[in-house]
PDB file of C-alpha atoms in Angstrom:
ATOM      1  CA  UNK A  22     194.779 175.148 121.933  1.00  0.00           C
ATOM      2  CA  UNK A  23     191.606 177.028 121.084  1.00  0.00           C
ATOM      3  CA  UNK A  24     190.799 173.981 118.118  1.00  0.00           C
ATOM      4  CA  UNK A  25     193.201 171.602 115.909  1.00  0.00           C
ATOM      5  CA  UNK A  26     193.064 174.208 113.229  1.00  0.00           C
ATOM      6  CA  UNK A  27     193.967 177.567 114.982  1.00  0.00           C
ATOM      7  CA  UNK A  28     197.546 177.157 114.244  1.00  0.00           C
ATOM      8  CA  UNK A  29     196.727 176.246 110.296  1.00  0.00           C
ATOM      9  CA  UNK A  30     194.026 178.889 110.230  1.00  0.00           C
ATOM     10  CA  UNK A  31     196.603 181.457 111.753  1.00  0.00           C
ATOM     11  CA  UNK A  32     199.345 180.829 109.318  1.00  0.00           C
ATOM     12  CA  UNK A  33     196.769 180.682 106.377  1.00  0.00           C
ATOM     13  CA  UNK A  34     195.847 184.305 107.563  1.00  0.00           C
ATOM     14  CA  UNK A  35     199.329 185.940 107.476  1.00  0.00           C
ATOM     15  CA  UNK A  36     200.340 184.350 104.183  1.00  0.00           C
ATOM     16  CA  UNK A  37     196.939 186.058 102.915  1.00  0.00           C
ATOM     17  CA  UNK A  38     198.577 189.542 104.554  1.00  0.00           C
ATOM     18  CA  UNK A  39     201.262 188.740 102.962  1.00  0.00           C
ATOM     19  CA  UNK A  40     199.661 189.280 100.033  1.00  0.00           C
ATOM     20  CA  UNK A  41     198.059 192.622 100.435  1.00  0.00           C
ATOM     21  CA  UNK A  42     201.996 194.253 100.171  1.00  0.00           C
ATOM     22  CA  UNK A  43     203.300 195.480  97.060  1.00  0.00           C
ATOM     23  CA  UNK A  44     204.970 193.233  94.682  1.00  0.00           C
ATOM     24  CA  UNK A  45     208.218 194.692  95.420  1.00  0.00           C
ATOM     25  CA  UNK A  46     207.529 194.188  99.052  1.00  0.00           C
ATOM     26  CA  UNK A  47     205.862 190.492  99.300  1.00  0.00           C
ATOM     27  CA  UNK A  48     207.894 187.586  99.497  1.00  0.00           C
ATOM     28  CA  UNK A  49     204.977 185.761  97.636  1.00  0.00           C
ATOM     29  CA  UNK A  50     201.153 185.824  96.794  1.00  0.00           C
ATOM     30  CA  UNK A  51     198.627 184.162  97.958  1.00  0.00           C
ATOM     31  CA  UNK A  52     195.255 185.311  96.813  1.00  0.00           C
ATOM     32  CA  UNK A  53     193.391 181.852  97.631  1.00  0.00           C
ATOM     33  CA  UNK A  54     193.769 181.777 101.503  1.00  0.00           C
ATOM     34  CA  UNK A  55     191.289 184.184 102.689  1.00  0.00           C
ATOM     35  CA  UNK A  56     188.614 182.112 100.731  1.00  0.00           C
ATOM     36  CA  UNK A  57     189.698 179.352 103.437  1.00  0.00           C
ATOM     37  CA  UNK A  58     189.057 181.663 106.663  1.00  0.00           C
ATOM     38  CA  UNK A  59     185.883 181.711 109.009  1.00  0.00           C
ATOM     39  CA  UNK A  60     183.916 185.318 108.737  1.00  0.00           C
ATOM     40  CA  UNK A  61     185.532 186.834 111.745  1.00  0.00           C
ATOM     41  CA  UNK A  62     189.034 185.885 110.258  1.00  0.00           C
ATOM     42  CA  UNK A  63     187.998 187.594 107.084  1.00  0.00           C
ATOM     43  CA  UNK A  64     186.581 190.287 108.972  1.00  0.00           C
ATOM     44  CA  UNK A  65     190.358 190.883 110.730  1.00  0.00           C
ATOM     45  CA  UNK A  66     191.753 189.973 107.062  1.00  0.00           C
ATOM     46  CA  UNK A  67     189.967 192.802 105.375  1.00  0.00           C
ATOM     47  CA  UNK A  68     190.251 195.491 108.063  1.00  0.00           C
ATOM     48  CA  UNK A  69     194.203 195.011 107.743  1.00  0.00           C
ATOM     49  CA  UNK A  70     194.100 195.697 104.368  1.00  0.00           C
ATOM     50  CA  UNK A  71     194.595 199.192 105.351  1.00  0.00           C
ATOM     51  CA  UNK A  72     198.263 199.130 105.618  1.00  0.00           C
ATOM     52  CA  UNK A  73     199.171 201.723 108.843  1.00  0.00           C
ATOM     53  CA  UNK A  74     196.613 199.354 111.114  1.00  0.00           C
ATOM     54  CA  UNK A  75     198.899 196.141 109.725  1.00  0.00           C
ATOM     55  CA  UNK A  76     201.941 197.268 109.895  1.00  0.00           C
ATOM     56  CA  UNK A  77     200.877 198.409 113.541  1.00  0.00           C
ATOM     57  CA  UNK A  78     199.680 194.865 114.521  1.00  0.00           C
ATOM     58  CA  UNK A  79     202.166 192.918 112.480  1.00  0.00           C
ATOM     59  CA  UNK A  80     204.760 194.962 114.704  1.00  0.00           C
ATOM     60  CA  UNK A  81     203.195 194.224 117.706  1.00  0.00           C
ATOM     61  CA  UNK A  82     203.241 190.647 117.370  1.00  0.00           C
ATOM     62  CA  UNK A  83     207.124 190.969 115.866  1.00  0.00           C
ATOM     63  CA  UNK A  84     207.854 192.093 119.254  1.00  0.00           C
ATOM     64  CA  UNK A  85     205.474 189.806 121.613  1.00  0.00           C
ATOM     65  CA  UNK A  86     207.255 186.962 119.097  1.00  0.00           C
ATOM     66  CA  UNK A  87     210.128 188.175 117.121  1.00  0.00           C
ATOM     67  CA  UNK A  88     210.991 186.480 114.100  1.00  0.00           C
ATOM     68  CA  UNK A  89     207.934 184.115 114.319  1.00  0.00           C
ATOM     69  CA  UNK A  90     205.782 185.372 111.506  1.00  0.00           C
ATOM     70  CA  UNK A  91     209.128 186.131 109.244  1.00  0.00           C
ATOM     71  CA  UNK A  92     210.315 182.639 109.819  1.00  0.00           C
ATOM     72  CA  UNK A  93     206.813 181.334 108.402  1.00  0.00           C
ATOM     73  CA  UNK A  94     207.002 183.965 105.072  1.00  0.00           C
ATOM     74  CA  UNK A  95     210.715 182.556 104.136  1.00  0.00           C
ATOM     75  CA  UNK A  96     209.759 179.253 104.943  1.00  0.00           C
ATOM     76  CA  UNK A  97     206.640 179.258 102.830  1.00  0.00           C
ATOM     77  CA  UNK A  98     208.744 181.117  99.653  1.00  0.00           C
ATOM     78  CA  UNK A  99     211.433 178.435 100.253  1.00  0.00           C
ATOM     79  CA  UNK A 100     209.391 175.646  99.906  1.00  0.00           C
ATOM     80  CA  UNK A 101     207.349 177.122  96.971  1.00  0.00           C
ATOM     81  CA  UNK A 102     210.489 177.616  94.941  1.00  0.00           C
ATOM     82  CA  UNK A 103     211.617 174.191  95.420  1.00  0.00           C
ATOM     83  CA  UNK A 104     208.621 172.761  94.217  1.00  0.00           C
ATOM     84  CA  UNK A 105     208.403 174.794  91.337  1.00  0.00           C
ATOM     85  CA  UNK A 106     212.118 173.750  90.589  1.00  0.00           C
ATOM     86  CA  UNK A 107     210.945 170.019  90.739  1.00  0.00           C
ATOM     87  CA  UNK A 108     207.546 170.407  89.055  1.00  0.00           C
ATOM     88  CA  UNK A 109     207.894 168.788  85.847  1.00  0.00           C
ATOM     89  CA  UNK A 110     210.099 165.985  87.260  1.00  0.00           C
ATOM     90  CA  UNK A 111     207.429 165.039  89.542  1.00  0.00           C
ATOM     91  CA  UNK A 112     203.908 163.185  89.111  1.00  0.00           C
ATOM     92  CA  UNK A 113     202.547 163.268  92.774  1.00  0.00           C
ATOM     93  CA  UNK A 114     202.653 166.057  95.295  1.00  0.00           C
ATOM     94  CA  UNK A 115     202.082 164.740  99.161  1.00  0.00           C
ATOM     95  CA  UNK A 116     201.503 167.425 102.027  1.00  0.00           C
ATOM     96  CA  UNK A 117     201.710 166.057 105.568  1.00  0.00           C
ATOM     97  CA  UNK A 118     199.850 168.193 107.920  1.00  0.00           C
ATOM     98  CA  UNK A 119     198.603 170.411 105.280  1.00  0.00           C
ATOM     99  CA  UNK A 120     196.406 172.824 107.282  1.00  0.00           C
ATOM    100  CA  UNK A 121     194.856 175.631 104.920  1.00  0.00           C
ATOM    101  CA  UNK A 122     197.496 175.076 102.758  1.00  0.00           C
ATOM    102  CA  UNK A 123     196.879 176.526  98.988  1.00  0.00           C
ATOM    103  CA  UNK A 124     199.986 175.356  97.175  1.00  0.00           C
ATOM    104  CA  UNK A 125     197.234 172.944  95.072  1.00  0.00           C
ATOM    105  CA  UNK A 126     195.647 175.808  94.245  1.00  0.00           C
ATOM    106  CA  UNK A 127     197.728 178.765  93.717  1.00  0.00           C
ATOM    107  CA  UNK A 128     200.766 177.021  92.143  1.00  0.00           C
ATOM    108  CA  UNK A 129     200.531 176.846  88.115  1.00  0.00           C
ATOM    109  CA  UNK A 130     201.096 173.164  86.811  1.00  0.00           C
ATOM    110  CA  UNK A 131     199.890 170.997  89.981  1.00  0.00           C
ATOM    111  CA  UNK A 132     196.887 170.501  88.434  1.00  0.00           C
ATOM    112  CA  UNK A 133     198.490 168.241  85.547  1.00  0.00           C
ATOM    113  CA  UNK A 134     200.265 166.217  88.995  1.00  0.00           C
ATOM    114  CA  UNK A 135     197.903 164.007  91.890  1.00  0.00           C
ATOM    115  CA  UNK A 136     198.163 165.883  94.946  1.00  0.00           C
ATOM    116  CA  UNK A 137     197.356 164.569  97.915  1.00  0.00           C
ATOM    117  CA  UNK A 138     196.515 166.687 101.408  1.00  0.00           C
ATOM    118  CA  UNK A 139     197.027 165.098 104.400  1.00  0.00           C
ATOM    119  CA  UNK A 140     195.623 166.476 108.217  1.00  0.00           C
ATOM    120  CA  UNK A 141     193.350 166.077 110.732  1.00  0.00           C
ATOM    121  CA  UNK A 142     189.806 165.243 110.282  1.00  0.00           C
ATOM    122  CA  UNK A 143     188.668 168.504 111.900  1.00  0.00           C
ATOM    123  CA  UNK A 144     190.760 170.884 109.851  1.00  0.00           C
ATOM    124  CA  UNK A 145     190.208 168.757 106.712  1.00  0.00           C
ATOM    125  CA  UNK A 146     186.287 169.296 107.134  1.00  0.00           C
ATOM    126  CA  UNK A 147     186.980 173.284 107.504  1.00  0.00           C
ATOM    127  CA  UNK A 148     189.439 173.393 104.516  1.00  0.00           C
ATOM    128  CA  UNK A 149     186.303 171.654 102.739  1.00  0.00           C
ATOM    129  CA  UNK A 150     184.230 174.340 103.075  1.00  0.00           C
ATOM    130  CA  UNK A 151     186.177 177.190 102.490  1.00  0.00           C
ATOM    131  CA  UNK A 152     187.248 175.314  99.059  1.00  0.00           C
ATOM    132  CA  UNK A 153     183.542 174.944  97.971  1.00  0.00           C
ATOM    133  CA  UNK A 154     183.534 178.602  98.322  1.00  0.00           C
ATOM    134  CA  UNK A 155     186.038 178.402  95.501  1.00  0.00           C
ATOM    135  CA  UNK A 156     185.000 175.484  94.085  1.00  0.00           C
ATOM    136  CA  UNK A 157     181.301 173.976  93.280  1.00  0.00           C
ATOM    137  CA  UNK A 158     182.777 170.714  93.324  1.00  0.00           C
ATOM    138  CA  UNK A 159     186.724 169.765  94.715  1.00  0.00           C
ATOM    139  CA  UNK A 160     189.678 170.018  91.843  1.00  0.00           C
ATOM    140  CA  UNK A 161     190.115 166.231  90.612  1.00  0.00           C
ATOM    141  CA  UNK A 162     193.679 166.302  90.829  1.00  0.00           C
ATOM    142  CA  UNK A 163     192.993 167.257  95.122  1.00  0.00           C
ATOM    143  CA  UNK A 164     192.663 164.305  97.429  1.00  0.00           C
ATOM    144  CA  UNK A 165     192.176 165.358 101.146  1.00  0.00           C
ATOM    145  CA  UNK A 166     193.294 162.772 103.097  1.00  0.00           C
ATOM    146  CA  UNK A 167     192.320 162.651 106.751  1.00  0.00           C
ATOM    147  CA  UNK A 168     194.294 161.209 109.762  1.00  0.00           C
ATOM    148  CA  UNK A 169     195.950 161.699 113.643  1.00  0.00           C
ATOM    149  CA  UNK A 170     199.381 161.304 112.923  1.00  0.00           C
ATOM    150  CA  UNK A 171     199.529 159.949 116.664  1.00  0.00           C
ATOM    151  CA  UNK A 172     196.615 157.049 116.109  1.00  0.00           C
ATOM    152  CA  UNK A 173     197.196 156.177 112.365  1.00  0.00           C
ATOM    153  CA  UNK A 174     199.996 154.376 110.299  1.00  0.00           C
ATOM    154  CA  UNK A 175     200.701 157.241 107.335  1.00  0.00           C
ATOM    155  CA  UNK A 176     201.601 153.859 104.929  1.00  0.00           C
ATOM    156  CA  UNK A 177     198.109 152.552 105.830  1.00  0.00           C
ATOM    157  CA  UNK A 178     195.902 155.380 105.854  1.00  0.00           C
ATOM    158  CA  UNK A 179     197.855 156.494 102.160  1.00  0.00           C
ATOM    159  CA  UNK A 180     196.936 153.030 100.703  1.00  0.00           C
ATOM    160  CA  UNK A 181     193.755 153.284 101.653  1.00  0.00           C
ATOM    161  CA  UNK A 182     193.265 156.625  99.734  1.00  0.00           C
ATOM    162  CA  UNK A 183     194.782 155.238  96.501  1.00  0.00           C
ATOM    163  CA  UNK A 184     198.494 157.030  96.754  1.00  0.00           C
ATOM    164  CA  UNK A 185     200.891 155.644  94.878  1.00  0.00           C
ATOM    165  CA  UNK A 186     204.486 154.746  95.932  1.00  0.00           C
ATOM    166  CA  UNK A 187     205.850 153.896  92.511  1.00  0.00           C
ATOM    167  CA  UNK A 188     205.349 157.280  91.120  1.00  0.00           C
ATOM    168  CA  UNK A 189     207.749 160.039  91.692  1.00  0.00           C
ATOM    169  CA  UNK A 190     206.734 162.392  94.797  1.00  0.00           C
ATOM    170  CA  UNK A 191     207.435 165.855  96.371  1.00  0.00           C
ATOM    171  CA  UNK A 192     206.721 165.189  99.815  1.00  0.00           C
ATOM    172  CA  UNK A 193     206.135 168.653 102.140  1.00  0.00           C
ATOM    173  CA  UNK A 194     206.031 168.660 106.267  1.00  0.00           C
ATOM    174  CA  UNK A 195     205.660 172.171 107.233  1.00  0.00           C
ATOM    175  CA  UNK A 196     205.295 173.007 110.538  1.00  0.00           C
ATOM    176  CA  UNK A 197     203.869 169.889 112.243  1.00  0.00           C
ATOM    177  CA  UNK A 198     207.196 167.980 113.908  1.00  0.00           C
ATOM    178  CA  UNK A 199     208.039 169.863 117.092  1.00  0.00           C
ATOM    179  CA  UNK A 200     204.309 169.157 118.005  1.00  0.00           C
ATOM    180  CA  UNK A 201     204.628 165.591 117.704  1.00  0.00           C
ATOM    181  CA  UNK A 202     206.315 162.740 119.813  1.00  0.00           C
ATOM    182  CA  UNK A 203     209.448 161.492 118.882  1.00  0.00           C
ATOM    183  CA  UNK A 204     208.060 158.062 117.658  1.00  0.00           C
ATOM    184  CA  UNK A 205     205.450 159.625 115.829  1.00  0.00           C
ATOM    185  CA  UNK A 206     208.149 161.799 114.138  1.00  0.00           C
ATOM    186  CA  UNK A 207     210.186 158.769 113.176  1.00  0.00           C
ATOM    187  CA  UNK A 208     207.376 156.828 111.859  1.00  0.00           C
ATOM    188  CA  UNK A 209     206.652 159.198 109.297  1.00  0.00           C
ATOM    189  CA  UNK A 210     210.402 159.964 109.046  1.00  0.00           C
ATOM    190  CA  UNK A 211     210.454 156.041 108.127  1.00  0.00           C
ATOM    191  CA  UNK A 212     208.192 156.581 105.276  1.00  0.00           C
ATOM    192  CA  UNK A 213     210.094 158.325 103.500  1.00  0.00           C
ATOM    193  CA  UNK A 214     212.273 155.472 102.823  1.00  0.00           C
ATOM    194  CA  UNK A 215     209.107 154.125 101.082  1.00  0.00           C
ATOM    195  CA  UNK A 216     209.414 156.574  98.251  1.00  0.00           C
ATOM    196  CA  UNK A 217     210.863 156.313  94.785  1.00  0.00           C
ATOM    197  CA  UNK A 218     213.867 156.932  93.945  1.00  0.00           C
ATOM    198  CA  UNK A 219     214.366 160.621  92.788  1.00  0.00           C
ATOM    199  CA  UNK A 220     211.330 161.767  95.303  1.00  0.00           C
ATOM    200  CA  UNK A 221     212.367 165.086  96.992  1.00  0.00           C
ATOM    201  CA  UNK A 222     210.931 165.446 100.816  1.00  0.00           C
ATOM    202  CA  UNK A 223     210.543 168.878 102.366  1.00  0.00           C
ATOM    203  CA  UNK A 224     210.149 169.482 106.092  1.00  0.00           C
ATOM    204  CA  UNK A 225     210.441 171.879 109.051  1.00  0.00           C
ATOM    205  CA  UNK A 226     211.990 171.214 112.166  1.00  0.00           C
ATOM    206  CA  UNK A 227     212.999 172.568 115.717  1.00  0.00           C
ATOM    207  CA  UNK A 228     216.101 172.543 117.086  1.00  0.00           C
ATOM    208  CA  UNK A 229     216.395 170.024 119.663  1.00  0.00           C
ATOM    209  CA  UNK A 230     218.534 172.427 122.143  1.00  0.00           C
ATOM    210  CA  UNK A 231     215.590 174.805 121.884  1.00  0.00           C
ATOM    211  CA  UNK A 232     212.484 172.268 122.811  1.00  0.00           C
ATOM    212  CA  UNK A 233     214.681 170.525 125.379  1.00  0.00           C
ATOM    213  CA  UNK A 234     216.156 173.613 126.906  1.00  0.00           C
ATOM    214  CA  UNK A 235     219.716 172.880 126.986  1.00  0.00           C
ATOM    215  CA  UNK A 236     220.008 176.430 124.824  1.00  0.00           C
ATOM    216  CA  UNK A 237     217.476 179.002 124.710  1.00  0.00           C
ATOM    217  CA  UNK A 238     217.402 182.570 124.355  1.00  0.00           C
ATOM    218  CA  UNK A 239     215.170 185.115 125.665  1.00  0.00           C
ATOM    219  CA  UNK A 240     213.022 184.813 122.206  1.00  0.00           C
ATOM    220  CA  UNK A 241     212.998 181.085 122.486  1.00  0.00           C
ATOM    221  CA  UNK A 242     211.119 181.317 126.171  1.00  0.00           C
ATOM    222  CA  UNK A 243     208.826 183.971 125.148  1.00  0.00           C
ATOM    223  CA  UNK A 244     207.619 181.685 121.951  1.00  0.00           C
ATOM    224  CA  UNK A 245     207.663 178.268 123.926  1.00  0.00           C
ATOM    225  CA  UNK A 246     205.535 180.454 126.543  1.00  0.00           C
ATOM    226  CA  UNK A 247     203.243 181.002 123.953  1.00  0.00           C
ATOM    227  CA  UNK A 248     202.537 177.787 122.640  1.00  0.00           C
ATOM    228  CA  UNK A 249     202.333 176.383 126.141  1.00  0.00           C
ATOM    229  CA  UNK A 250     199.926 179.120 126.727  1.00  0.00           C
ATOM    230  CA  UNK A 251     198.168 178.052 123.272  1.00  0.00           C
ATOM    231  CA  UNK A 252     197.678 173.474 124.519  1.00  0.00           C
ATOM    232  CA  UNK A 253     200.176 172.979 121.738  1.00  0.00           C
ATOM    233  CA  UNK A 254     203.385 172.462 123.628  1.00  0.00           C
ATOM    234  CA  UNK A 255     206.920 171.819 121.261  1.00  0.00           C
ATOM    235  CA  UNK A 256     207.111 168.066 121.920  1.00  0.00           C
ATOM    236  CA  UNK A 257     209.716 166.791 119.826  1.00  0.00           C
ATOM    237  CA  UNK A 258     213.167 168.877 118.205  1.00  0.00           C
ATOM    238  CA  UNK A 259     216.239 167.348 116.030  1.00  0.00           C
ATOM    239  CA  UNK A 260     219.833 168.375 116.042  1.00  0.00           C
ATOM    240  CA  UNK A 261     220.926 169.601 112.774  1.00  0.00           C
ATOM    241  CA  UNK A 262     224.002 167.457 113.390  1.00  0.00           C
ATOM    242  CA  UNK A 263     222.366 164.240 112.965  1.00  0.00           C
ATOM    243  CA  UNK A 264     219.936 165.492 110.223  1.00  0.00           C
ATOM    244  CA  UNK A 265     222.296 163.986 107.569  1.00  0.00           C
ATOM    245  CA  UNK A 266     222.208 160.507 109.524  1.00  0.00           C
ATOM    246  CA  UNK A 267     218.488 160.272 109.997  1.00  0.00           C
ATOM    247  CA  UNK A 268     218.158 161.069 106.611  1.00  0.00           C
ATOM    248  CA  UNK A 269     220.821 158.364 105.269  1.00  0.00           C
ATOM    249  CA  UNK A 270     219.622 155.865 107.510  1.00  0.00           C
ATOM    250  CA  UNK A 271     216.296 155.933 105.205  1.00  0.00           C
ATOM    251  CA  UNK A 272     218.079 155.820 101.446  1.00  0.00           C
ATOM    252  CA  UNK A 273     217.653 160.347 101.361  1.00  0.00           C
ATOM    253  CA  UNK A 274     220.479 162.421 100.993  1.00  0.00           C
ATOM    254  CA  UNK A 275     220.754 165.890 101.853  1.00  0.00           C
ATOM    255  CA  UNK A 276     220.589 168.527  99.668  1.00  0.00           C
ATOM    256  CA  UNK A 277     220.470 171.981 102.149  1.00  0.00           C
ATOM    257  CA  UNK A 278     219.438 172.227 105.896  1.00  0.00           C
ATOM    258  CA  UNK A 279     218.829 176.210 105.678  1.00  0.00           C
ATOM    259  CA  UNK A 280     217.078 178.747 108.052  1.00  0.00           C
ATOM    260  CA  UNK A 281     217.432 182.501 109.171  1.00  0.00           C
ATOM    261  CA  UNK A 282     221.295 183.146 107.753  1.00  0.00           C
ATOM    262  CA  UNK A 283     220.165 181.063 104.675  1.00  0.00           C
ATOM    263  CA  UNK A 284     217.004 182.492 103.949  1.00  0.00           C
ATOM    264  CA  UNK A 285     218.808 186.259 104.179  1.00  0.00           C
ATOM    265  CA  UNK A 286     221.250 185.454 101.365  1.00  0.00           C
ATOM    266  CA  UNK A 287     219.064 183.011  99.625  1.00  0.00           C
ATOM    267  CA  UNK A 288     216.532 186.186  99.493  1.00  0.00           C
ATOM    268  CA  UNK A 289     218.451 189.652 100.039  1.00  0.00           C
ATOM    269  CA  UNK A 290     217.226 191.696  97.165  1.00  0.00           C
ATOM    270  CA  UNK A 291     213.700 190.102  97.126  1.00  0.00           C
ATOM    271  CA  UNK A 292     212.060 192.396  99.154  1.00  0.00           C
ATOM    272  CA  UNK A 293     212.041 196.138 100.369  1.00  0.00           C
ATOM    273  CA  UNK A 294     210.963 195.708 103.901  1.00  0.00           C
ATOM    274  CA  UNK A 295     212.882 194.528 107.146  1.00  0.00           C
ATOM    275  CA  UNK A 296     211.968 191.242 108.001  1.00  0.00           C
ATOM    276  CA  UNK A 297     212.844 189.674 111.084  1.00  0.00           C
ATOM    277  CA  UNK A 298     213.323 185.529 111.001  1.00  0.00           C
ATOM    278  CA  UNK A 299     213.278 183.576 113.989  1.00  0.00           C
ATOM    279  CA  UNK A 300     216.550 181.191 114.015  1.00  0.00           C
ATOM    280  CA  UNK A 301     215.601 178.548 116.113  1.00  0.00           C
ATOM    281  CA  UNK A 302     213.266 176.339 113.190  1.00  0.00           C
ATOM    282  CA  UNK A 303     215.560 174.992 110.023  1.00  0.00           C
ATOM    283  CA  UNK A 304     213.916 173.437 106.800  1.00  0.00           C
ATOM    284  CA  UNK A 305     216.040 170.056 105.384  1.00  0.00           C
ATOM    285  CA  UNK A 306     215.622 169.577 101.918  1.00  0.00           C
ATOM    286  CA  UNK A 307     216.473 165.873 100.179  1.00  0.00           C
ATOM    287  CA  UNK A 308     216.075 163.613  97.068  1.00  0.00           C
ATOM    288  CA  UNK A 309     215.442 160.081  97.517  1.00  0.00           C
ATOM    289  CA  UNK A 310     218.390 157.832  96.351  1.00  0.00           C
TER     290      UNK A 310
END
């Protein structure tokens, strides 16, 4: 992998694309991102502002990886809208893995909550400076905490940056588990029993007949290819069948497991243009009991 924050500065850049469409065509806006990218990213960012030379590239890539960059719009609106559903219940926001994330900033009403960004030191310092771009000095409400999910106990390394476990949470994990070990997934997995009671968690994962290769499809090879290619091999997937299990097993139930079929109906007359969705990544969503 070119650095630890290609893959957050990647998806950071086509959620700012996603922007440039029409309102009737975007699944979402997201006007802070490009404020996040390094000056040849914002270079690529501006030129595709012209819309033939992005829908040009943006098909390219559909067909070098189809569904990939569909799956990540969907998943992003998906998770917005059920944190904006939960807003006013909740008093802490906690992203795990947060990349260039910019739900702290472009969401209205997380600035009355504590949020709390969690990543790698090396993306964390680049996310820094692209926010003091925005920002002369960081939001109060934003705490950026750094850690190697791999090296560091989550519990610890939260206590030690003043989060609070009695206060009701939205916890996100986008896009981080398949690139994990098992145990590392099931330590933070474990944390979630932590939580209080009426905490909603939020994350992505791969289905395990996909990273082991019991079932793949051609589209599954040419994607795993391309991580492989990229040093960040799909380490670790889960079986939607035992979801409801691991999730019981830590005081969580289930509220949806959704992906491609459920993002088409969840979002059929949101948007004008065909948008392809990769089917082999699911999102669980679950309160805390």
């Amino acid at each position: 992998m070119k650095d630890k924050s290609y893959s957050a500065l990647s998806n950071a850049a086509l959620r700012a694309a996603e922007s440039y469409y029409p309102e009737d065509e975007r699944l979402f806006y997201d006007g802070a991102a490009f404020y996040l990218m390094p000056p040849l990213w914002k270079l690529f960012l501006k030129l595709i502002k012209f819309s033939p030379l992005r829908e040009m590239i943006f098909a390219k890539r559909d067909k070098e990886l189809p569904g990939v960059i569909g799956n990540l719009l969907y998943r992003t609106r998906y998770i917005d809208d059920t944190l904006r559903e939960n807003l006013k219940e909740m008093e802490q926001l906690l992203i795990l893995g947060a990349g260039f994330d910019t739900r702290s900033i472009r969401i209205e009403g997380l600035e009355n909550l504590e949020v709390f960004e969690v990543d790698h030191p090396e993306t964390l310092s680049k996310k820094k400076k692209g926010l003091k771009k925005l920002y002369q000095d960081l939001p109060e409400y934003l705490n950026l905490v750094e850690i190697d999910f791999e090296k560091r106990d989550l519990n610890e390394v939260l206590q030690e940056n003043n989060f609070d476990k009695n206060k009701k949470t939205f916890l996100i994990w986008e896009g981080v588990t398949q690139y994990l070990e098992r145990e590392a997934v099931d330590k933070v997995i474990d944390y979630f029993a932590e939580l209080k009671s009426g905490s909603r968690v939020v994350f992505s994962y791969v289905k395990k007949e996909v990273v082991v290769g019991s079932e793949r499809s051609e589209v599954d090879e040419k994607i795993i290819s391309f991580v492989e290619e990229m040093g960040s091999p799909w380490k670790t997937g889960l079986k939607s069948s035992e979801i409801e299990e691991i999730l019981n097993s830590r005081g969580l139930e289930l509220i949806e497991d959704v992906g491609k079929d459920e993002y088409q109906k969840l979002y059929s007359d949101l948007s004008s243009r065909e948008i392809s969705i990769y089917d082999g990544e699911r999102i669980v969503y679950a309160v805390k009991d």
